[in-house]
XYZ file of C-alpha atoms in Angstrom:
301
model
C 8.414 30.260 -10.127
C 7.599 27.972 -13.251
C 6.036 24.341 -13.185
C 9.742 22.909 -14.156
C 11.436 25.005 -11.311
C 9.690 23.756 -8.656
C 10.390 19.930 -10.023
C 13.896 20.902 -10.401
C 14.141 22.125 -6.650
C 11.709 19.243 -5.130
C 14.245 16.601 -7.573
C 17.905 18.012 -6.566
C 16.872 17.626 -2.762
C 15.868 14.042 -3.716
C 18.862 13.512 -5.085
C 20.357 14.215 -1.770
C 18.186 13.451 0.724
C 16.345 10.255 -0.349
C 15.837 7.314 1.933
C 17.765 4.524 0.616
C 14.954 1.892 0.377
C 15.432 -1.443 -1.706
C 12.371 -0.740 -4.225
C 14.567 2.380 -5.569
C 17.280 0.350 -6.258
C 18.044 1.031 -10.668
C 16.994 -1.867 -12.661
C 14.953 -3.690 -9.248
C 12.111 -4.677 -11.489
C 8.426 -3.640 -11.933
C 7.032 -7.111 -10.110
C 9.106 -5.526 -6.913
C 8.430 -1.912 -7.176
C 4.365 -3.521 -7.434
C 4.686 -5.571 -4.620
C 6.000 -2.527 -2.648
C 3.187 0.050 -3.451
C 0.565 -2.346 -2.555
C 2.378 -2.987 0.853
C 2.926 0.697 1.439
C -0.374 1.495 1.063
C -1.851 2.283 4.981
C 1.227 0.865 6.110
C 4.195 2.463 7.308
C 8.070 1.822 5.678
C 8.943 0.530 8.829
C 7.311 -2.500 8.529
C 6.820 -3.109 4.903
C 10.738 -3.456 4.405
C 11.023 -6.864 6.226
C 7.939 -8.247 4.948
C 8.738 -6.989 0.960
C 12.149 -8.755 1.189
C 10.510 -12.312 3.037
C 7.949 -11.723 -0.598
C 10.304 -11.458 -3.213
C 12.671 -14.216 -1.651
C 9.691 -16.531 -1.744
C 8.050 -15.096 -4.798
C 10.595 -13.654 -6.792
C 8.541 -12.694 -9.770
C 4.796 -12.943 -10.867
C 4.477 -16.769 -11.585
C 5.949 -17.979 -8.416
C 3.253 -16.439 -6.394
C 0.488 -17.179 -9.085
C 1.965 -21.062 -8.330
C 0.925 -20.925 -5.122
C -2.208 -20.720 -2.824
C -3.968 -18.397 -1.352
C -3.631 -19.630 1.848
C 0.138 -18.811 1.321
C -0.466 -15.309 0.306
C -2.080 -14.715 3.702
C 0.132 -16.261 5.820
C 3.134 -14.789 4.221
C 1.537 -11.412 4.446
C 1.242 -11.970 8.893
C 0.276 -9.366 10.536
C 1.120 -6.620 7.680
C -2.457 -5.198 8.222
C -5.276 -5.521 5.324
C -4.909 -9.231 4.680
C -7.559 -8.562 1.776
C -4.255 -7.061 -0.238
C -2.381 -10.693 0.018
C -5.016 -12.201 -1.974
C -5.523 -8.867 -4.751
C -1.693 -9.159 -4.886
C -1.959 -13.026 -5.393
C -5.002 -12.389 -8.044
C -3.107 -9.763 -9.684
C 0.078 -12.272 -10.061
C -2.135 -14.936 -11.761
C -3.486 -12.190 -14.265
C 0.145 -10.962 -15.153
C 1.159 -14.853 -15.954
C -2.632 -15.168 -17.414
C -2.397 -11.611 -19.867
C 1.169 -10.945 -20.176
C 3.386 -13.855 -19.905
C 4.524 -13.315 -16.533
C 5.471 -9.789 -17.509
C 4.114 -6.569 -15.627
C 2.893 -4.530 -18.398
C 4.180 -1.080 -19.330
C 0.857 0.456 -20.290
C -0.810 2.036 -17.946
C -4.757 0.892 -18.812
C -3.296 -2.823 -18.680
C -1.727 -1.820 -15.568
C -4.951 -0.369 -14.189
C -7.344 -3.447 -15.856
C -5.423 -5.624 -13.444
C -6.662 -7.064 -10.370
C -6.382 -5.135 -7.366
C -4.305 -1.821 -9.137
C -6.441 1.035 -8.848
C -5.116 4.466 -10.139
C -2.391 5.110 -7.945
C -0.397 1.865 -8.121
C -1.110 1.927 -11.896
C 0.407 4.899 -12.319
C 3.488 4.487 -9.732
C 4.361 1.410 -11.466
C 4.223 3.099 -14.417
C 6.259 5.865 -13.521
C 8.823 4.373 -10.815
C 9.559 1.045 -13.011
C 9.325 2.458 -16.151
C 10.321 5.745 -16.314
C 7.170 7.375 -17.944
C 5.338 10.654 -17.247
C 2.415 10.233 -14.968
C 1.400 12.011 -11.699
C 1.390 9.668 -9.131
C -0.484 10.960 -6.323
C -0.738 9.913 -3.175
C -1.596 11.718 0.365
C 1.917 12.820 0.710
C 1.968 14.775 -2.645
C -1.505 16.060 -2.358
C -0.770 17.624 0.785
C 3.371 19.018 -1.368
C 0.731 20.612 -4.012
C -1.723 21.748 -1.715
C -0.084 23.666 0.704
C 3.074 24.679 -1.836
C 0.932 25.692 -4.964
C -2.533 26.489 -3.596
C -1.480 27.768 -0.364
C -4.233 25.500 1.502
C -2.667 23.847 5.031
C -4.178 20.347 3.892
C -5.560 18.377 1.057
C -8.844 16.202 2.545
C -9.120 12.976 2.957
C -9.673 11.927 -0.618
C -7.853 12.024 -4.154
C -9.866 14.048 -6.829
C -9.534 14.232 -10.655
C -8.412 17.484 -10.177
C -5.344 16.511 -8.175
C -3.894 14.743 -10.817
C -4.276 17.559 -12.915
C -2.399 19.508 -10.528
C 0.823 17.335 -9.932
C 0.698 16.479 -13.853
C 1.195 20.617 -14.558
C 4.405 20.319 -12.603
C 5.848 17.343 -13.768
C 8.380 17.931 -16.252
C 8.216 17.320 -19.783
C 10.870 14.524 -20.526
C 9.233 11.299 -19.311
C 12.561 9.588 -17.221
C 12.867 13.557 -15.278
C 8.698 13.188 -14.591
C 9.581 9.613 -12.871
C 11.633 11.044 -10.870
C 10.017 14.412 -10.099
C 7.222 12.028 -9.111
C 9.353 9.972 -6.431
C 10.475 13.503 -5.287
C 7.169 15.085 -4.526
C 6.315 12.254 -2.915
C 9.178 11.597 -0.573
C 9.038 15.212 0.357
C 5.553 14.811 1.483
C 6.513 11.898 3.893
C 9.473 13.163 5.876
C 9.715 17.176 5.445
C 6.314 18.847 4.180
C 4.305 15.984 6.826
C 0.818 16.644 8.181
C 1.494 18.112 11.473
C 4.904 18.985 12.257
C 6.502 20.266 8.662
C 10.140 20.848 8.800
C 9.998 24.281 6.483
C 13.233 25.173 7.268
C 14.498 21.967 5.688
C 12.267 22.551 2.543
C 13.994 23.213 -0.798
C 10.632 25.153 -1.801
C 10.114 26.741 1.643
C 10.844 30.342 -0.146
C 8.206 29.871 -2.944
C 5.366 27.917 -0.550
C 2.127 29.714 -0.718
C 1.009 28.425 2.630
C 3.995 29.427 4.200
C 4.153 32.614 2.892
C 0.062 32.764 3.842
C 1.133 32.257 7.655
C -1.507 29.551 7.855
C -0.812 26.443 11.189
C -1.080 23.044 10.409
C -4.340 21.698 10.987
C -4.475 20.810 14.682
C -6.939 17.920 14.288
C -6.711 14.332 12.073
C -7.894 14.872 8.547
C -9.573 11.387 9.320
C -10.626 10.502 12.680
C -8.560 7.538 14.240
C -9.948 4.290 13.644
C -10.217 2.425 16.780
C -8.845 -0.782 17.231
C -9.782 -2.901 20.396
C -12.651 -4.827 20.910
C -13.505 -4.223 17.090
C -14.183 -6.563 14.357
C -11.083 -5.808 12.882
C -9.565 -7.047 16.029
C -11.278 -9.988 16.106
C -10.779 -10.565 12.412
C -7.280 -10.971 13.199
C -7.373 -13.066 16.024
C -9.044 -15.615 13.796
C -6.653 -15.728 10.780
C -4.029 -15.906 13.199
C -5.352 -19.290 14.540
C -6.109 -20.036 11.077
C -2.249 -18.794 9.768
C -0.402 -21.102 12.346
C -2.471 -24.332 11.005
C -1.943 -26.407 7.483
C -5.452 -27.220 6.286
C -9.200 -27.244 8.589
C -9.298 -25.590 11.932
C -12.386 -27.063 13.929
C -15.130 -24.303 14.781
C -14.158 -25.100 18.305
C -10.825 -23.839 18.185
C -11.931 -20.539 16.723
C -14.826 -19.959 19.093
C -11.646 -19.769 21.975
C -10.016 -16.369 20.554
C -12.829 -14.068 21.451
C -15.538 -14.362 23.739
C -18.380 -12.571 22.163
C -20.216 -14.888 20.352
C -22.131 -12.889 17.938
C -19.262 -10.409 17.194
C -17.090 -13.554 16.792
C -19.443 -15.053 14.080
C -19.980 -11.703 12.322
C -16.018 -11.402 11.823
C -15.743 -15.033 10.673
C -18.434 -14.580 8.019
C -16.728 -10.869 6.816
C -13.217 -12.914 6.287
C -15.501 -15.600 4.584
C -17.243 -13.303 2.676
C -13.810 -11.105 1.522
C -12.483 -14.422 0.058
C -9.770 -15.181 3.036
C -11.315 -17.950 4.743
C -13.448 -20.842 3.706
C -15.383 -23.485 5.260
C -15.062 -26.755 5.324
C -17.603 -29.424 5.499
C -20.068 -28.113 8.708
C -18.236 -27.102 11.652
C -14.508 -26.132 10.295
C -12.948 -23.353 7.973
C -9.228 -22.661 6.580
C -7.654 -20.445 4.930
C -8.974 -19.823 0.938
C -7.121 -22.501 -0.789
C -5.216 -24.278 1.666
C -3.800 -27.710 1.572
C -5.765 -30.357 3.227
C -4.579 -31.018 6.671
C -1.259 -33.562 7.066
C -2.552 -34.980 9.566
C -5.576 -34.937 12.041
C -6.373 -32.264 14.117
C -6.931 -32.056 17.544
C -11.037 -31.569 18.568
């Protein structure tokens, strides 16, 4: 089967089967296709979809969020997982008002010299709001290519230069049928061709899949090992910025030292959300969230 086949296959089942998701939507907008593939990223659909539609109600487009504060960012974001992304988004809206008028560009190394973008979201912009031809790979497609073209069950853990290469060769040539081919592979990767329980029979390439026809399982084991959650700083992290997230302006030391018992674990998270630009103290013994509005009125000791 040629490159343009297997796009053609991978793209008419799109047609069909894709999941109708409000970022897909013709004519939706680069700032909201942006703000989606920075929320998708580690996070599931699931819960992106209510959060994306609180952001662009709020923020509908780059300079409304680049008015704003920091603080806002983070609170609006809740408990989406990664808080560090409200701010890059945030930085990355200032820069768009700052470079391009408020405009997302549609050049991909002005896409990429913005804040926060790194090759992926550069590229899916690129392709998903403006039609062009890039591959836009994420762990979905890398595993589509892998196991389809080069017969391997999985990918790794990590995207490498020559992965690109690999989804580019089967990308069609005309730039709006890349886009889509793009959206395709990638969509097939997260509800058919998945990590450990592929639905082959439900695969329009099932009949050309080198791994299938190899007779290869699924890996058995994560490609990454879980990341635990409990009792970690990451845990703890979040405990804080919610205290911080429910308060206008300085939250006394005091308060904070009540969500987690562990004194030196407790300080060690504080200083990491310091040090990661979400928190900042105030005067000696208090801290709020970067940028926030003084208090309206005093807080209780």
């Amino acid at each position: 089967m040629t490159e343009p086949n297997f796009a053609t296959r991978v793209t008419r089942w799109y047609e069909q089967n894709a999941r109708d998701l409000p970022w897909r939507v013709p004519g939706v907008g680069a700032w909201p296709i942006l703000v989606s593939e920075v929320m998708l990223q580690q996070t599931p659909v699931v819960r992106v979809l209510p959060a994306w539609h609180a952001w662009l109600t709020r923020w509908p487009d780059p300079a409304a969020l680049a008015a704003d504060t920091p603080a806002e960012a983070i609170r609006m974001w809740g408990r989406l997982g990664y808080p560090r992304r409200a701010v890059r988004l945030r930085d990355c809206a200032v820069a768009i008002v700052e470079r391009h008028g408020g405009e997302v560009p549609d050049q991909l190394d002005r896409l990429l010299a913005l804040p926060g973008i790194g090759t992926y979201t550069a590229r899916a912009v690129a392709a998903f709001a403006y039609g062009q031809r890039h591959p836009v790979v994420d762990t979905n497609v890398r595993r589509v290519v892998s196991r389809a073209i080069a017969g391997e069950p999985d990918a790794g853990p990590a995207t490498k230069p020559s992965d690109l290469v690999a989804c580019e060769e089967l990308l069609p040539i005309e730039p709006a049928a890349a886009a889509l081919a793009s959206a395709a592979f990638m969509e097939l990767g997260a509800v058919v061709c998945t990590a450990r329980s592929p639905r082959c029979t439900d695969c329009p390439v099932a009949t050309v899949c080198a791994w299938r026809a190899s007779g290869q399982e699924p890996p058995t084991g994560p490609t990454r090992r879980p990341q635990r959650y409990a009792g970690t700083d990451r845990q703890v992290r979040g405990l804080l910025l919610g205290v911080l997230r429910e308060t206008t302006g300085p939250v006394p030391h005091q308060r904070l030292d009540q969500v987690w018992h562990d004194d030196v674990q407790r300080a060690r998270a504080l200083a990491g959300l310091v040090k990661d630009g979400l928190v900042e103290p105030v005067g000696a013994a208090s801290f709020r969230l970067a940028g926030d509005a003084p208090a309206t009125q005093p807080l209780p000791g």
